[in-house]
Amino acid sequence: ETGVTQSPTHLIKTRGQQVTLRCSSQSGHNTVSWYQQALGQGPQFIFQYYREEENGRGNFPPRFSGLQFPNYSSELNVNALELDDSALYLCASSSPSGEETQYFGPGTRLLVL
Amino acid sequence: AQRVTQPEKLLSVFKGAPVELKCNYSYSGSPELFWYVQYSRQRLQLLLRHISRESIKGFTADLNKGETSFHLKKPFAQEEDSAMYYCALSLFYGGSQGNLIFGKGTKLSVKP
């Protein structure tokens, strides 16, 4: 059984650019959630995908968007990057049919200059 | 609005001393609460959930609905307990666990 993986591990972008972050869910999990963790803060929920559909969204603007693929991997896209988007982006997978614990990936650290 | 508060940014204790990491929540529904832990250079991982009522690595947490608290306790701290601890509240979407609302975290430092 493989755990949640994320790529890339680090990324540097400039303001106004677009970025795509990727997540592979744990084997057998069909639900993926994305979180943003700013320095010194707890993770903040962005959105969740279940069976390729958005299944809930936190307080993030539309320039944060996502996709889930048939193999349950997922992407987080952020357009028109702002300096405040600099953070650690965490992906977590879970299975509604199981105990529903969310298993987190190692994160992608994004720096916007 | 739903909220999780961890009042201490840093908690420093000596090895063998009791530990209590505080967590208070604000939620009008029936809460499901968790403690997550992040050891140095490791990913965030579940420590325990209130619904399981189990003890993990000697830690326990009791949900007190009257005080809206879910404090994490361990009678005798070990150096390997040093880590960042996050309390989290789960909201549900369509019957599935969805949004986890995290506190800001408490860094536990256990000194020898």
XYZ file of C-alpha atoms in Angstrom:
225
model
C 0.000 0.000 0.000
C 1.491 3.351 -1.037
C 0.864 6.576 0.833
C -0.165 9.972 -0.466
C 2.443 11.561 -2.709
C 2.692 15.142 -3.924
C 4.741 16.863 -6.587
C 6.715 18.975 -6.828
C 8.179 19.304 -3.346
C 9.168 22.937 -3.818
C 8.216 25.587 -6.317
C 9.065 29.240 -6.880
C 6.777 31.424 -8.999
C 6.318 35.116 -9.582
C 3.215 37.161 -8.958
C 0.598 36.793 -11.677
C 1.782 33.380 -12.840
C -0.208 30.164 -12.701
C 0.757 26.962 -10.886
C -0.381 23.342 -10.898
C 0.255 21.053 -7.953
C -0.290 17.310 -8.110
C -1.377 14.658 -5.665
C -1.637 10.885 -5.854
C -4.031 9.462 -3.325
C -3.383 6.473 -1.137
C -4.316 3.161 -2.685
C -8.055 2.500 -2.360
C -8.960 6.107 -1.531
C -11.411 7.949 -3.775
C -11.613 11.276 -1.944
C -8.975 13.990 -2.046
C -8.907 17.177 0.014
C -6.556 20.127 -0.427
C -5.346 22.420 2.324
C -3.238 25.565 2.449
C -0.913 25.993 5.419
C 0.610 29.429 5.819
C 3.628 29.855 8.055
C 2.688 29.554 11.713
C -0.901 28.570 10.966
C -2.870 25.363 10.889
C -3.941 23.912 7.551
C -6.918 25.643 5.956
C -9.380 23.687 3.812
C -9.471 24.671 0.142
C -11.762 22.035 -1.385
C -12.494 18.338 -1.620
C -13.024 16.061 -4.613
C -15.004 12.846 -4.535
C -15.362 10.693 -7.643
C -14.114 13.520 -9.866
C -16.618 16.099 -8.566
C -16.024 18.980 -6.178
C -17.619 17.942 -2.888
C -17.176 21.022 -0.741
C -15.158 24.209 -0.780
C -13.604 26.454 1.809
C -13.274 30.223 1.748
C -10.949 30.486 -1.253
C -11.494 32.559 -4.418
C -12.332 30.949 -7.789
C -8.739 31.313 -8.972
C -8.128 28.230 -6.843
C -9.482 25.318 -8.851
C -9.020 21.601 -8.941
C -9.470 18.388 -10.816
C -9.731 14.756 -9.905
C -8.953 12.049 -12.425
C -10.467 8.567 -12.858
C -7.509 7.067 -10.978
C -8.402 9.453 -8.101
C -5.229 11.507 -8.407
C -5.817 15.224 -8.222
C -4.512 18.617 -9.251
C -4.737 21.990 -7.578
C -4.469 24.950 -9.929
C -3.929 28.498 -8.795
C -4.202 31.344 -11.300
C -2.979 34.916 -10.979
C -0.671 34.101 -8.090
C -0.435 36.590 -5.256
C 2.318 36.979 -2.671
C -0.062 35.677 0.030
C -0.394 32.390 -1.843
C 3.063 31.487 -0.548
C 2.400 28.501 1.695
C 2.639 24.760 2.107
C -0.082 23.017 0.120
C -1.225 19.724 1.568
C -3.223 17.024 -0.054
C -5.077 14.405 1.966
C -6.882 11.307 0.773
C -9.602 9.293 2.446
C -12.188 6.664 1.713
C -15.806 7.285 2.663
C -16.392 3.584 2.877
C -13.711 3.185 5.501
C -12.986 4.960 8.747
C -12.712 8.232 6.781
C -9.427 9.242 8.332
C -7.634 11.719 6.112
C -4.071 10.710 5.257
C -1.814 13.594 4.391
C 0.921 13.924 1.837
C 4.237 15.652 2.537
C 3.109 18.880 0.912
C 4.334 21.220 -1.800
C 5.998 24.411 -0.625
C 5.126 27.297 -2.924
C 6.955 30.593 -2.807
C 5.530 33.509 -4.773
C 7.932 36.383 -5.398
C -18.908 30.049 12.661
C -16.933 26.897 13.245
C -13.613 27.479 14.931
C -10.870 25.589 16.751
C -8.733 27.393 19.290
C -5.429 26.183 20.666
C -4.407 28.871 23.140
C -0.778 27.830 23.571
C 1.702 28.261 20.718
C 4.428 26.555 22.693
C 4.367 24.188 25.636
C 7.605 23.164 27.250
C 7.785 20.386 29.870
C 10.399 18.105 31.352
C 10.526 14.409 30.598
C 8.225 12.508 32.931
C 5.988 15.481 33.636
C 2.272 15.444 32.758
C 1.205 17.147 29.559
C -2.071 18.823 28.655
C -2.525 20.453 25.283
C -5.640 22.581 25.237
C -8.231 22.681 22.481
C -11.569 24.484 22.439
C -14.023 24.417 19.586
C -17.025 26.330 18.378
C -19.603 24.321 16.436
C -23.380 24.226 16.653
C -23.720 20.645 15.412
C -22.471 17.346 16.776
C -18.693 17.619 16.541
C -16.182 15.061 15.442
C -12.781 15.983 16.797
C -9.258 14.866 16.093
C -5.720 15.412 17.194
C -3.091 15.398 14.457
C 0.646 15.386 15.111
C 3.589 16.414 12.988
C 7.013 15.206 14.059
C 10.100 16.960 12.736
C 10.488 16.398 8.977
C 7.474 14.107 8.841
C 4.027 14.553 7.411
C 0.916 15.395 9.352
C -0.616 12.234 10.784
C -3.639 11.338 12.844
C -2.924 10.807 16.524
C -6.425 10.079 17.737
C -10.092 10.798 17.135
C -12.659 11.208 19.861
C -15.052 8.717 18.328
C -12.512 5.898 18.780
C -12.040 6.547 22.495
C -8.598 4.966 22.313
C -5.225 5.821 23.742
C -2.397 6.267 21.264
C 1.232 6.532 22.430
C -0.130 7.129 25.927
C -2.208 10.139 24.837
C -5.913 10.450 25.570
C -8.457 13.136 24.834
C -11.972 13.482 26.179
C -14.678 15.442 24.462
C -16.383 17.800 26.907
C -19.431 19.187 25.151
C -20.346 21.411 28.084
C -17.010 23.188 27.974
C -16.612 22.655 24.197
C -13.162 21.284 24.813
C -11.067 18.370 23.587
C -7.842 18.610 25.540
C -5.008 16.167 24.834
C -3.349 14.608 27.858
C -0.472 12.334 28.683
C 0.543 11.495 32.235
C 4.296 11.177 31.607
C 5.858 13.031 28.683
C 8.680 11.448 26.688
C 11.304 13.262 24.609
C 9.956 11.601 21.478
C 6.628 13.367 22.068
C 8.237 16.640 20.992
C 6.276 17.698 17.922
C 3.637 20.062 16.585
C 0.114 19.119 17.648
C -3.021 20.244 15.847
C -6.572 19.904 17.060
C -9.127 19.590 14.253
C -12.898 19.609 13.882
C -14.560 17.745 11.045
C -17.529 18.925 9.039
C -19.357 16.509 6.820
C -20.489 16.793 3.235
C -23.168 14.385 2.130
C -22.272 11.907 4.823
C -18.541 11.936 4.059
C -15.926 13.541 6.200
C -15.053 16.748 4.475
C -13.654 19.966 5.725
C -11.219 19.617 8.604
C -10.950 22.856 10.544
C -7.587 23.050 12.266
C -6.354 25.082 15.166
C -3.082 26.971 14.819
C -1.197 24.233 16.585
C 0.824 23.862 19.756
C 4.491 23.029 19.660
C 5.328 20.595 22.438
C 8.918 20.521 23.586
C 9.906 17.818 26.072
C 13.222 18.532 27.721
C 15.458 15.796 29.153
